[in-house]
Amino acid sequence: MSAAAPKRLARLVVSVPYLWLALFFLAPFAIVLRMAFSHAATALPPYEPHWEGLAQLSDFLSQLDFENFRLLGNDPLYWESYLYSLRIAALTTVFALAIGYPLAYAMASAPSRWRGVLLVFVILPFWTSFLIRVYAWIGILRPEGLLDAGLSLLGIEGEPLRLLNTETAVLLGMVYSYLPFMVLPLFATLEKLDRGLLEAAADLGAAPLTAFLTVTLPLSLPGILAGSALVFIPAVGEFVIPDLLGGPDTNMIGKVLWNEFFSNRDWPLASAVAVVLLVVLVLPLVLLQRARLRREMAA
């Protein structure tokens, strides 16, 4: 084998993920972007592109029509849905972190023989269909459902809870569904934590809370950032949970996107919604990456 063969093999291995991104991310995004600059039409597919093939690519800039994007900014339905989705996703991330951090810390602090069992319990919901789990919350939250029955068994009587078709129901369903995505990276980070650092902090007179705030919390920041990204990004574009558990007031951008594609059949406008949504999702990734690089440089 020649000396250049290992280098060629390494380049080939590195090129595989880039090829995957090009085929399954860049190519579909290019198609959606093309539709976003098209006109709706009564046809199949229901849009008229502004250019066809490479022969007219020179006229691309002159033919661009930003009408769909202008409509997104002018119609309150769309930008209010974006803002509402960002708020719901942020609340979901905060609640998932508040619940997931103690859970991950307890798992990482448990004896090693129990950690695998606890990890299985965390990923156990993934063995059931996501849609079935969301439907189960309907049975729990509906009036006179399992939650009302449980409160009656505890002796708490009153009017039936009307949580279904509310923002509270959406938050409950989203926190439940995305909690494992917060717990797993936190557990992976906390499990690698050097317990000797905590013992050293205690020897220096630090109280348990002080040791946690000055040692554990900063060292677990990569897990917090990773878990927050894994929860926040899919939560912004969530469609199933708001559609099944929410009401007319829980109009997240995922529902708007579905309605434009399949109910209104306005593919160009729906594509513009998807493009803007992608920009909204990429922005936190860029910010997290910059925060990580800044942290590494400071270290």
PDB file of C-alpha atoms in Angstrom:
ATOM      1  CA  MET A   1       0.000   0.000   0.000  1.00  0.00           C
ATOM      2  CA  SER A   2       1.377   3.396  -0.967  1.00  0.00           C
ATOM      3  CA  ALA A   3       1.936   6.166   1.548  1.00  0.00           C
ATOM      4  CA  ALA A   4      -0.856   8.255   0.002  1.00  0.00           C
ATOM      5  CA  ALA A   5      -3.471   5.492   0.426  1.00  0.00           C
ATOM      6  CA  PRO A   6      -4.180   6.195   4.136  1.00  0.00           C
ATOM      7  CA  LYS A   7      -4.648   9.890   3.334  1.00  0.00           C
ATOM      8  CA  ARG A   8      -7.074   9.097   0.530  1.00  0.00           C
ATOM      9  CA  LEU A   9      -8.969   6.737   2.826  1.00  0.00           C
ATOM     10  CA  ALA A  10      -9.129   9.415   5.524  1.00  0.00           C
ATOM     11  CA  ARG A  11     -10.441  11.974   3.033  1.00  0.00           C
ATOM     12  CA  LEU A  12     -13.044   9.468   1.854  1.00  0.00           C
ATOM     13  CA  VAL A  13     -14.212   8.810   5.415  1.00  0.00           C
ATOM     14  CA  VAL A  14     -14.436  12.543   6.141  1.00  0.00           C
ATOM     15  CA  SER A  15     -16.355  13.172   2.921  1.00  0.00           C
ATOM     16  CA  VAL A  16     -19.156  10.736   3.840  1.00  0.00           C
ATOM     17  CA  PRO A  17     -20.971  13.057   6.315  1.00  0.00           C
ATOM     18  CA  TYR A  18     -20.594  15.977   3.903  1.00  0.00           C
ATOM     19  CA  LEU A  19     -22.101  13.869   1.119  1.00  0.00           C
ATOM     20  CA  TRP A  20     -24.941  12.898   3.463  1.00  0.00           C
ATOM     21  CA  LEU A  21     -25.612  16.577   4.259  1.00  0.00           C
ATOM     22  CA  ALA A  22     -25.526  17.497   0.586  1.00  0.00           C
ATOM     23  CA  LEU A  23     -28.013  14.792  -0.402  1.00  0.00           C
ATOM     24  CA  PHE A  24     -30.447  14.967   2.494  1.00  0.00           C
ATOM     25  CA  PHE A  25     -30.168  18.585   3.656  1.00  0.00           C
ATOM     26  CA  LEU A  26     -28.798  20.920   1.000  1.00  0.00           C
ATOM     27  CA  ALA A  27     -30.663  19.369  -1.927  1.00  0.00           C
ATOM     28  CA  PRO A  28     -34.099  19.370  -0.213  1.00  0.00           C
ATOM     29  CA  PHE A  29     -33.433  22.876   1.108  1.00  0.00           C
ATOM     30  CA  ALA A  30     -32.638  24.060  -2.429  1.00  0.00           C
ATOM     31  CA  ILE A  31     -35.968  22.643  -3.618  1.00  0.00           C
ATOM     32  CA  VAL A  32     -37.857  24.353  -0.786  1.00  0.00           C
ATOM     33  CA  LEU A  33     -35.995  27.617  -1.423  1.00  0.00           C
ATOM     34  CA  ARG A  34     -36.920  27.442  -5.088  1.00  0.00           C
ATOM     35  CA  MET A  35     -40.588  26.977  -4.189  1.00  0.00           C
ATOM     36  CA  ALA A  36     -40.419  29.904  -1.750  1.00  0.00           C
ATOM     37  CA  PHE A  37     -39.631  32.243  -4.670  1.00  0.00           C
ATOM     38  CA  SER A  38     -42.419  30.815  -6.845  1.00  0.00           C
ATOM     39  CA  HIS A  39     -46.083  31.664  -7.408  1.00  0.00           C
ATOM     40  CA  ALA A  40     -48.980  29.507  -6.284  1.00  0.00           C
ATOM     41  CA  ALA A  41     -50.836  27.909  -9.168  1.00  0.00           C
ATOM     42  CA  THR A  42     -53.685  25.513  -9.839  1.00  0.00           C
ATOM     43  CA  ALA A  43     -51.487  22.715 -11.048  1.00  0.00           C
ATOM     44  CA  LEU A  44     -49.610  19.663  -9.896  1.00  0.00           C
ATOM     45  CA  PRO A  45     -47.380  20.529  -8.147  1.00  0.00           C
ATOM     46  CA  PRO A  46     -49.294  23.712  -7.174  1.00  0.00           C
ATOM     47  CA  TYR A  47     -46.639  26.321  -7.944  1.00  0.00           C
ATOM     48  CA  GLU A  48     -44.945  28.030 -10.886  1.00  0.00           C
ATOM     49  CA  PRO A  49     -41.142  28.320 -10.594  1.00  0.00           C
ATOM     50  CA  HIS A  50     -39.425  31.486 -11.791  1.00  0.00           C
ATOM     51  CA  TRP A  51     -36.661  29.678 -13.625  1.00  0.00           C
ATOM     52  CA  GLU A  52     -36.167  26.311 -15.261  1.00  0.00           C
ATOM     53  CA  GLY A  53     -32.790  24.618 -15.433  1.00  0.00           C
ATOM     54  CA  LEU A  54     -29.334  26.136 -15.724  1.00  0.00           C
ATOM     55  CA  ALA A  55     -30.056  27.939 -18.966  1.00  0.00           C
ATOM     56  CA  GLN A  56     -31.993  30.674 -17.202  1.00  0.00           C
ATOM     57  CA  LEU A  57     -29.806  30.815 -14.111  1.00  0.00           C
ATOM     58  CA  SER A  58     -28.260  34.090 -15.304  1.00  0.00           C
ATOM     59  CA  ASP A  59     -31.667  35.762 -14.913  1.00  0.00           C
ATOM     60  CA  PHE A  60     -32.141  34.384 -11.405  1.00  0.00           C
ATOM     61  CA  LEU A  61     -31.608  37.600  -9.428  1.00  0.00           C
ATOM     62  CA  SER A  62     -33.814  39.680 -11.720  1.00  0.00           C
ATOM     63  CA  GLN A  63     -36.661  37.174 -11.444  1.00  0.00           C
ATOM     64  CA  LEU A  64     -36.666  36.766  -7.662  1.00  0.00           C
ATOM     65  CA  ASP A  65     -40.009  37.577  -6.081  1.00  0.00           C
ATOM     66  CA  PHE A  66     -40.035  38.235  -2.330  1.00  0.00           C
ATOM     67  CA  GLU A  67     -43.828  38.510  -2.133  1.00  0.00           C
ATOM     68  CA  ASN A  68     -44.157  35.383   0.018  1.00  0.00           C
ATOM     69  CA  PHE A  69     -41.587  36.659   2.506  1.00  0.00           C
ATOM     70  CA  ARG A  70     -43.204  40.107   2.589  1.00  0.00           C
ATOM     71  CA  LEU A  71     -46.512  38.446   3.418  1.00  0.00           C
ATOM     72  CA  LEU A  72     -44.918  36.692   6.385  1.00  0.00           C
ATOM     73  CA  GLY A  73     -43.879  40.047   7.821  1.00  0.00           C
ATOM     74  CA  ASN A  74     -47.119  41.854   7.048  1.00  0.00           C
ATOM     75  CA  ASP A  75     -49.611  39.226   8.251  1.00  0.00           C
ATOM     76  CA  PRO A  76     -49.724  39.002  12.086  1.00  0.00           C
ATOM     77  CA  LEU A  77     -50.723  35.326  11.838  1.00  0.00           C
ATOM     78  CA  TYR A  78     -47.205  34.316  10.829  1.00  0.00           C
ATOM     79  CA  TRP A  79     -44.908  36.449  12.961  1.00  0.00           C
ATOM     80  CA  GLU A  80     -47.150  35.963  16.005  1.00  0.00           C
ATOM     81  CA  SER A  81     -46.930  32.204  15.414  1.00  0.00           C
ATOM     82  CA  TYR A  82     -43.132  32.446  15.237  1.00  0.00           C
ATOM     83  CA  LEU A  83     -42.968  34.410  18.484  1.00  0.00           C
ATOM     84  CA  TYR A  84     -45.420  32.067  20.201  1.00  0.00           C
ATOM     85  CA  SER A  85     -43.422  29.027  19.062  1.00  0.00           C
ATOM     86  CA  LEU A  86     -40.208  30.551  20.393  1.00  0.00           C
ATOM     87  CA  ARG A  87     -41.866  31.244  23.746  1.00  0.00           C
ATOM     88  CA  ILE A  88     -43.303  27.737  24.059  1.00  0.00           C
ATOM     89  CA  ALA A  89     -39.962  26.195  23.030  1.00  0.00           C
ATOM     90  CA  ALA A  90     -38.091  28.347  25.568  1.00  0.00           C
ATOM     91  CA  LEU A  91     -40.510  27.382  28.362  1.00  0.00           C
ATOM     92  CA  THR A  92     -40.231  23.727  27.371  1.00  0.00           C
ATOM     93  CA  THR A  93     -36.433  23.971  27.519  1.00  0.00           C
ATOM     94  CA  VAL A  94     -36.459  25.663  30.928  1.00  0.00           C
ATOM     95  CA  PHE A  95     -38.870  23.134  32.451  1.00  0.00           C
ATOM     96  CA  ALA A  96     -37.005  20.206  30.889  1.00  0.00           C
ATOM     97  CA  LEU A  97     -33.752  21.535  32.341  1.00  0.00           C
ATOM     98  CA  ALA A  98     -35.317  22.083  35.777  1.00  0.00           C
ATOM     99  CA  ILE A  99     -36.591  18.498  35.816  1.00  0.00           C
ATOM    100  CA  GLY A 100     -33.815  16.832  33.858  1.00  0.00           C
ATOM    101  CA  TYR A 101     -30.802  18.232  35.712  1.00  0.00           C
ATOM    102  CA  PRO A 102     -31.686  16.747  39.138  1.00  0.00           C
ATOM    103  CA  LEU A 103     -32.674  13.512  37.427  1.00  0.00           C
ATOM    104  CA  ALA A 104     -29.404  13.298  35.485  1.00  0.00           C
ATOM    105  CA  TYR A 105     -27.407  14.238  38.597  1.00  0.00           C
ATOM    106  CA  ALA A 106     -29.110  11.487  40.618  1.00  0.00           C
ATOM    107  CA  MET A 107     -28.399   8.971  37.852  1.00  0.00           C
ATOM    108  CA  ALA A 108     -24.746   9.989  37.636  1.00  0.00           C
ATOM    109  CA  SER A 109     -24.414   9.801  41.454  1.00  0.00           C
ATOM    110  CA  ALA A 110     -26.027   6.356  41.690  1.00  0.00           C
ATOM    111  CA  PRO A 111     -23.888   3.208  42.079  1.00  0.00           C
ATOM    112  CA  SER A 112     -22.468   2.070  38.771  1.00  0.00           C
ATOM    113  CA  ARG A 113     -24.514  -1.145  38.798  1.00  0.00           C
ATOM    114  CA  TRP A 114     -27.739   0.879  38.789  1.00  0.00           C
ATOM    115  CA  ARG A 115     -26.828   3.458  36.164  1.00  0.00           C
ATOM    116  CA  GLY A 116     -27.611   1.196  33.229  1.00  0.00           C
ATOM    117  CA  VAL A 117     -31.029   0.357  34.673  1.00  0.00           C
ATOM    118  CA  LEU A 118     -31.830   4.027  35.273  1.00  0.00           C
ATOM    119  CA  LEU A 119     -30.684   4.858  31.753  1.00  0.00           C
ATOM    120  CA  VAL A 120     -33.066   2.245  30.340  1.00  0.00           C
ATOM    121  CA  PHE A 121     -35.927   3.841  32.279  1.00  0.00           C
ATOM    122  CA  VAL A 122     -35.123   7.196  30.661  1.00  0.00           C
ATOM    123  CA  ILE A 123     -35.099   5.841  27.102  1.00  0.00           C
ATOM    124  CA  LEU A 124     -37.995   3.434  27.701  1.00  0.00           C
ATOM    125  CA  PRO A 125     -40.611   5.870  26.293  1.00  0.00           C
ATOM    126  CA  PHE A 126     -38.790   5.726  22.931  1.00  0.00           C
ATOM    127  CA  TRP A 127     -39.885   2.101  22.638  1.00  0.00           C
ATOM    128  CA  THR A 128     -43.468   3.307  22.213  1.00  0.00           C
ATOM    129  CA  SER A 129     -44.800   5.307  19.287  1.00  0.00           C
ATOM    130  CA  PHE A 130     -44.556   9.057  19.792  1.00  0.00           C
ATOM    131  CA  LEU A 131     -48.122   9.485  18.537  1.00  0.00           C
ATOM    132  CA  ILE A 132     -49.478   6.898  20.989  1.00  0.00           C
ATOM    133  CA  ARG A 133     -47.761   8.652  23.888  1.00  0.00           C
ATOM    134  CA  VAL A 134     -49.319  11.975  22.910  1.00  0.00           C
ATOM    135  CA  TYR A 135     -52.738  10.354  22.601  1.00  0.00           C
ATOM    136  CA  ALA A 136     -52.253   8.923  26.107  1.00  0.00           C
ATOM    137  CA  TRP A 137     -52.013  12.482  27.429  1.00  0.00           C
ATOM    138  CA  ILE A 138     -55.461  13.154  25.988  1.00  0.00           C
ATOM    139  CA  GLY A 139     -56.854  10.420  28.230  1.00  0.00           C
ATOM    140  CA  ILE A 140     -54.976  11.858  31.198  1.00  0.00           C
ATOM    141  CA  LEU A 141     -55.889  15.514  30.761  1.00  0.00           C
ATOM    142  CA  ARG A 142     -59.430  15.393  29.403  1.00  0.00           C
ATOM    143  CA  PRO A 143     -62.276  16.317  31.781  1.00  0.00           C
ATOM    144  CA  GLU A 144     -63.076  13.368  34.060  1.00  0.00           C
ATOM    145  CA  GLY A 145     -59.985  11.634  32.760  1.00  0.00           C
ATOM    146  CA  LEU A 146     -57.223   9.836  34.641  1.00  0.00           C
ATOM    147  CA  LEU A 147     -55.993  13.014  36.327  1.00  0.00           C
ATOM    148  CA  ASP A 148     -59.459  13.850  37.663  1.00  0.00           C
ATOM    149  CA  ALA A 149     -59.916  10.253  38.768  1.00  0.00           C
ATOM    150  CA  GLY A 150     -56.603  10.333  40.625  1.00  0.00           C
ATOM    151  CA  LEU A 151     -57.531  13.542  42.422  1.00  0.00           C
ATOM    152  CA  SER A 152     -60.864  12.023  43.440  1.00  0.00           C
ATOM    153  CA  LEU A 153     -59.079   9.012  44.918  1.00  0.00           C
ATOM    154  CA  LEU A 154     -56.976  11.416  46.978  1.00  0.00           C
ATOM    155  CA  GLY A 155     -60.127  13.055  48.296  1.00  0.00           C
ATOM    156  CA  ILE A 156     -59.743  16.230  46.248  1.00  0.00           C
ATOM    157  CA  GLU A 157     -63.203  16.982  44.922  1.00  0.00           C
ATOM    158  CA  GLY A 158     -64.277  19.845  42.697  1.00  0.00           C
ATOM    159  CA  GLU A 159     -65.009  20.821  39.155  1.00  0.00           C
ATOM    160  CA  PRO A 160     -63.333  18.659  36.497  1.00  0.00           C
ATOM    161  CA  LEU A 161     -59.983  20.023  35.396  1.00  0.00           C
ATOM    162  CA  ARG A 162     -60.107  21.464  31.917  1.00  0.00           C
ATOM    163  CA  LEU A 163     -56.453  21.238  30.934  1.00  0.00           C
ATOM    164  CA  LEU A 164     -56.954  19.693  27.517  1.00  0.00           C
ATOM    165  CA  ASN A 165     -56.840  22.125  24.586  1.00  0.00           C
ATOM    166  CA  THR A 166     -54.847  24.656  26.614  1.00  0.00           C
ATOM    167  CA  GLU A 167     -51.291  25.943  26.608  1.00  0.00           C
ATOM    168  CA  THR A 168     -50.661  24.035  29.847  1.00  0.00           C
ATOM    169  CA  ALA A 169     -51.497  20.766  28.108  1.00  0.00           C
ATOM    170  CA  VAL A 170     -49.107  21.609  25.275  1.00  0.00           C
ATOM    171  CA  LEU A 171     -46.298  22.369  27.729  1.00  0.00           C
ATOM    172  CA  LEU A 172     -46.935  19.150  29.667  1.00  0.00           C
ATOM    173  CA  GLY A 173     -46.864  17.089  26.491  1.00  0.00           C
ATOM    174  CA  MET A 174     -43.749  18.771  25.134  1.00  0.00           C
ATOM    175  CA  VAL A 175     -41.768  18.594  28.381  1.00  0.00           C
ATOM    176  CA  TYR A 176     -42.683  14.920  28.750  1.00  0.00           C
ATOM    177  CA  SER A 177     -41.782  14.113  25.146  1.00  0.00           C
ATOM    178  CA  TYR A 178     -38.462  15.982  25.034  1.00  0.00           C
ATOM    179  CA  LEU A 179     -37.252  15.361  28.585  1.00  0.00           C
ATOM    180  CA  PRO A 180     -35.018  12.398  27.573  1.00  0.00           C
ATOM    181  CA  PHE A 181     -33.182  14.653  25.105  1.00  0.00           C
ATOM    182  CA  MET A 182     -32.226  16.856  28.053  1.00  0.00           C
ATOM    183  CA  VAL A 183     -31.389  14.046  30.464  1.00  0.00           C
ATOM    184  CA  LEU A 184     -29.112  12.008  28.204  1.00  0.00           C
ATOM    185  CA  PRO A 185     -26.447  14.655  27.402  1.00  0.00           C
ATOM    186  CA  LEU A 186     -26.557  15.905  31.007  1.00  0.00           C
ATOM    187  CA  PHE A 187     -26.031  12.366  32.287  1.00  0.00           C
ATOM    188  CA  ALA A 188     -23.145  11.806  29.859  1.00  0.00           C
ATOM    189  CA  THR A 189     -21.460  15.004  31.126  1.00  0.00           C
ATOM    190  CA  LEU A 190     -22.124  14.514  34.848  1.00  0.00           C
ATOM    191  CA  GLU A 191     -21.039  10.883  34.765  1.00  0.00           C
ATOM    192  CA  LYS A 192     -17.551  11.969  33.640  1.00  0.00           C
ATOM    193  CA  LEU A 193     -17.294  14.552  36.414  1.00  0.00           C
ATOM    194  CA  ASP A 194     -14.243  14.023  38.642  1.00  0.00           C
ATOM    195  CA  ARG A 195     -15.678  13.505  42.132  1.00  0.00           C
ATOM    196  CA  GLY A 196     -12.274  14.347  43.545  1.00  0.00           C
ATOM    197  CA  LEU A 197     -12.935  17.985  42.700  1.00  0.00           C
ATOM    198  CA  LEU A 198     -15.985  17.994  44.963  1.00  0.00           C
ATOM    199  CA  GLU A 199     -13.991  16.346  47.734  1.00  0.00           C
ATOM    200  CA  ALA A 200     -11.283  18.968  47.323  1.00  0.00           C
ATOM    201  CA  ALA A 201     -13.889  21.737  47.523  1.00  0.00           C
ATOM    202  CA  ALA A 202     -15.293  20.209  50.702  1.00  0.00           C
ATOM    203  CA  ASP A 203     -11.785  19.973  52.215  1.00  0.00           C
ATOM    204  CA  LEU A 204     -11.331  23.679  51.493  1.00  0.00           C
ATOM    205  CA  GLY A 205     -14.474  24.451  53.477  1.00  0.00           C
ATOM    206  CA  ALA A 206     -16.993  24.865  50.641  1.00  0.00           C
ATOM    207  CA  ALA A 207     -20.581  24.065  51.529  1.00  0.00           C
ATOM    208  CA  PRO A 208     -22.384  21.524  49.288  1.00  0.00           C
ATOM    209  CA  LEU A 209     -24.343  24.288  47.546  1.00  0.00           C
ATOM    210  CA  THR A 210     -21.202  26.348  47.009  1.00  0.00           C
ATOM    211  CA  ALA A 211     -19.353  23.319  45.626  1.00  0.00           C
ATOM    212  CA  PHE A 212     -22.228  22.652  43.243  1.00  0.00           C
ATOM    213  CA  LEU A 213     -22.370  26.244  41.983  1.00  0.00           C
ATOM    214  CA  THR A 214     -18.605  26.633  41.594  1.00  0.00           C
ATOM    215  CA  VAL A 215     -17.591  23.138  40.464  1.00  0.00           C
ATOM    216  CA  THR A 216     -20.431  20.925  39.233  1.00  0.00           C
ATOM    217  CA  LEU A 217     -22.521  23.506  37.422  1.00  0.00           C
ATOM    218  CA  PRO A 218     -19.699  25.075  35.352  1.00  0.00           C
ATOM    219  CA  LEU A 219     -18.310  21.659  34.401  1.00  0.00           C
ATOM    220  CA  SER A 220     -21.757  20.472  33.314  1.00  0.00           C
ATOM    221  CA  LEU A 221     -22.287  23.481  31.032  1.00  0.00           C
ATOM    222  CA  PRO A 222     -21.549  21.491  27.820  1.00  0.00           C
ATOM    223  CA  GLY A 223     -24.302  19.043  28.747  1.00  0.00           C
ATOM    224  CA  ILE A 224     -26.693  21.905  29.518  1.00  0.00           C
ATOM    225  CA  LEU A 225     -26.001  23.535  26.154  1.00  0.00           C
ATOM    226  CA  ALA A 226     -26.319  20.259  24.246  1.00  0.00           C
ATOM    227  CA  GLY A 227     -29.534  19.276  26.019  1.00  0.00           C
ATOM    228  CA  SER A 228     -31.032  22.740  25.561  1.00  0.00           C
ATOM    229  CA  ALA A 229     -30.292  22.636  21.832  1.00  0.00           C
ATOM    230  CA  LEU A 230     -31.770  19.138  21.465  1.00  0.00           C
ATOM    231  CA  VAL A 231     -34.971  20.279  23.189  1.00  0.00           C
ATOM    232  CA  PHE A 232     -35.369  23.833  21.896  1.00  0.00           C
ATOM    233  CA  ILE A 233     -34.768  23.214  18.185  1.00  0.00           C
ATOM    234  CA  PRO A 234     -37.406  20.497  17.573  1.00  0.00           C
ATOM    235  CA  ALA A 235     -39.823  22.170  20.024  1.00  0.00           C
ATOM    236  CA  VAL A 236     -39.959  25.321  17.883  1.00  0.00           C
ATOM    237  CA  GLY A 237     -41.339  23.437  14.894  1.00  0.00           C
ATOM    238  CA  GLU A 238     -43.484  20.940  16.825  1.00  0.00           C
ATOM    239  CA  PHE A 239     -46.792  20.119  15.137  1.00  0.00           C
ATOM    240  CA  VAL A 240     -48.297  16.938  16.602  1.00  0.00           C
ATOM    241  CA  ILE A 241     -48.442  17.975  20.272  1.00  0.00           C
ATOM    242  CA  PRO A 242     -50.041  21.431  19.725  1.00  0.00           C
ATOM    243  CA  ASP A 243     -52.475  19.908  17.227  1.00  0.00           C
ATOM    244  CA  LEU A 244     -53.657  17.126  19.567  1.00  0.00           C
ATOM    245  CA  LEU A 245     -53.344  18.722  23.009  1.00  0.00           C
ATOM    246  CA  GLY A 246     -53.706  22.406  22.180  1.00  0.00           C
ATOM    247  CA  GLY A 247     -56.623  24.589  21.200  1.00  0.00           C
ATOM    248  CA  PRO A 248     -57.180  27.499  18.844  1.00  0.00           C
ATOM    249  CA  ASP A 249     -54.947  29.716  20.975  1.00  0.00           C
ATOM    250  CA  THR A 250     -51.932  27.390  20.652  1.00  0.00           C
ATOM    251  CA  ASN A 251     -51.183  28.223  17.047  1.00  0.00           C
ATOM    252  CA  MET A 252     -47.532  27.268  16.722  1.00  0.00           C
ATOM    253  CA  ILE A 253     -45.658  27.683  13.476  1.00  0.00           C
ATOM    254  CA  GLY A 254     -45.679  23.921  12.824  1.00  0.00           C
ATOM    255  CA  LYS A 255     -49.479  23.983  12.626  1.00  0.00           C
ATOM    256  CA  VAL A 256     -49.344  27.012  10.314  1.00  0.00           C
ATOM    257  CA  LEU A 257     -46.863  25.217   8.068  1.00  0.00           C
ATOM    258  CA  TRP A 258     -49.097  22.135   7.896  1.00  0.00           C
ATOM    259  CA  ASN A 259     -52.170  24.192   7.073  1.00  0.00           C
ATOM    260  CA  GLU A 260     -50.423  26.086   4.288  1.00  0.00           C
ATOM    261  CA  PHE A 261     -49.081  22.920   2.692  1.00  0.00           C
ATOM    262  CA  PHE A 262     -52.047  20.566   2.991  1.00  0.00           C
ATOM    263  CA  SER A 263     -55.154  22.673   3.646  1.00  0.00           C
ATOM    264  CA  ASN A 264     -54.516  25.847   1.637  1.00  0.00           C
ATOM    265  CA  ARG A 265     -52.160  24.089  -0.820  1.00  0.00           C
ATOM    266  CA  ASP A 266     -50.072  27.258  -1.013  1.00  0.00           C
ATOM    267  CA  TRP A 267     -46.708  25.564  -1.401  1.00  0.00           C
ATOM    268  CA  PRO A 268     -44.691  28.734  -2.130  1.00  0.00           C
ATOM    269  CA  LEU A 269     -45.943  30.467   1.021  1.00  0.00           C
ATOM    270  CA  ALA A 270     -45.461  27.296   3.067  1.00  0.00           C
ATOM    271  CA  SER A 271     -41.908  27.022   1.723  1.00  0.00           C
ATOM    272  CA  ALA A 272     -41.225  30.622   2.765  1.00  0.00           C
ATOM    273  CA  VAL A 273     -42.495  29.746   6.250  1.00  0.00           C
ATOM    274  CA  ALA A 274     -40.138  26.739   6.308  1.00  0.00           C
ATOM    275  CA  VAL A 275     -37.138  28.806   5.163  1.00  0.00           C
ATOM    276  CA  VAL A 276     -37.678  31.429   7.850  1.00  0.00           C
ATOM    277  CA  LEU A 277     -38.196  28.657  10.416  1.00  0.00           C
ATOM    278  CA  LEU A 278     -34.870  27.115   9.402  1.00  0.00           C
ATOM    279  CA  VAL A 279     -33.135  30.479   9.929  1.00  0.00           C
ATOM    280  CA  VAL A 280     -34.775  30.745  13.353  1.00  0.00           C
ATOM    281  CA  LEU A 281     -33.525  27.262  14.240  1.00  0.00           C
ATOM    282  CA  VAL A 282     -29.995  27.807  12.942  1.00  0.00           C
ATOM    283  CA  LEU A 283     -29.554  31.023  14.932  1.00  0.00           C
ATOM    284  CA  PRO A 284     -29.446  29.339  18.374  1.00  0.00           C
ATOM    285  CA  LEU A 285     -26.985  26.772  17.017  1.00  0.00           C
ATOM    286  CA  VAL A 286     -24.664  29.555  15.894  1.00  0.00           C
ATOM    287  CA  LEU A 287     -24.977  31.269  19.272  1.00  0.00           C
ATOM    288  CA  LEU A 288     -24.292  28.018  21.129  1.00  0.00           C
ATOM    289  CA  GLN A 289     -21.269  27.320  18.945  1.00  0.00           C
ATOM    290  CA  ARG A 290     -19.887  30.791  19.621  1.00  0.00           C
ATOM    291  CA  ALA A 291     -20.476  30.339  23.356  1.00  0.00           C
ATOM    292  CA  ARG A 292     -18.654  26.993  23.278  1.00  0.00           C
ATOM    293  CA  LEU A 293     -15.682  28.432  21.389  1.00  0.00           C
ATOM    294  CA  ARG A 294     -15.546  31.401  23.766  1.00  0.00           C
ATOM    295  CA  ARG A 295     -15.561  29.039  26.727  1.00  0.00           C
ATOM    296  CA  GLU A 296     -12.789  26.890  25.246  1.00  0.00           C
ATOM    297  CA  MET A 297     -10.653  29.961  24.546  1.00  0.00           C
ATOM    298  CA  ALA A 298     -11.189  31.223  28.096  1.00  0.00           C
ATOM    299  CA  ALA A 299     -10.123  27.862  29.467  1.00  0.00           C
TER     300      ALA A 299
END
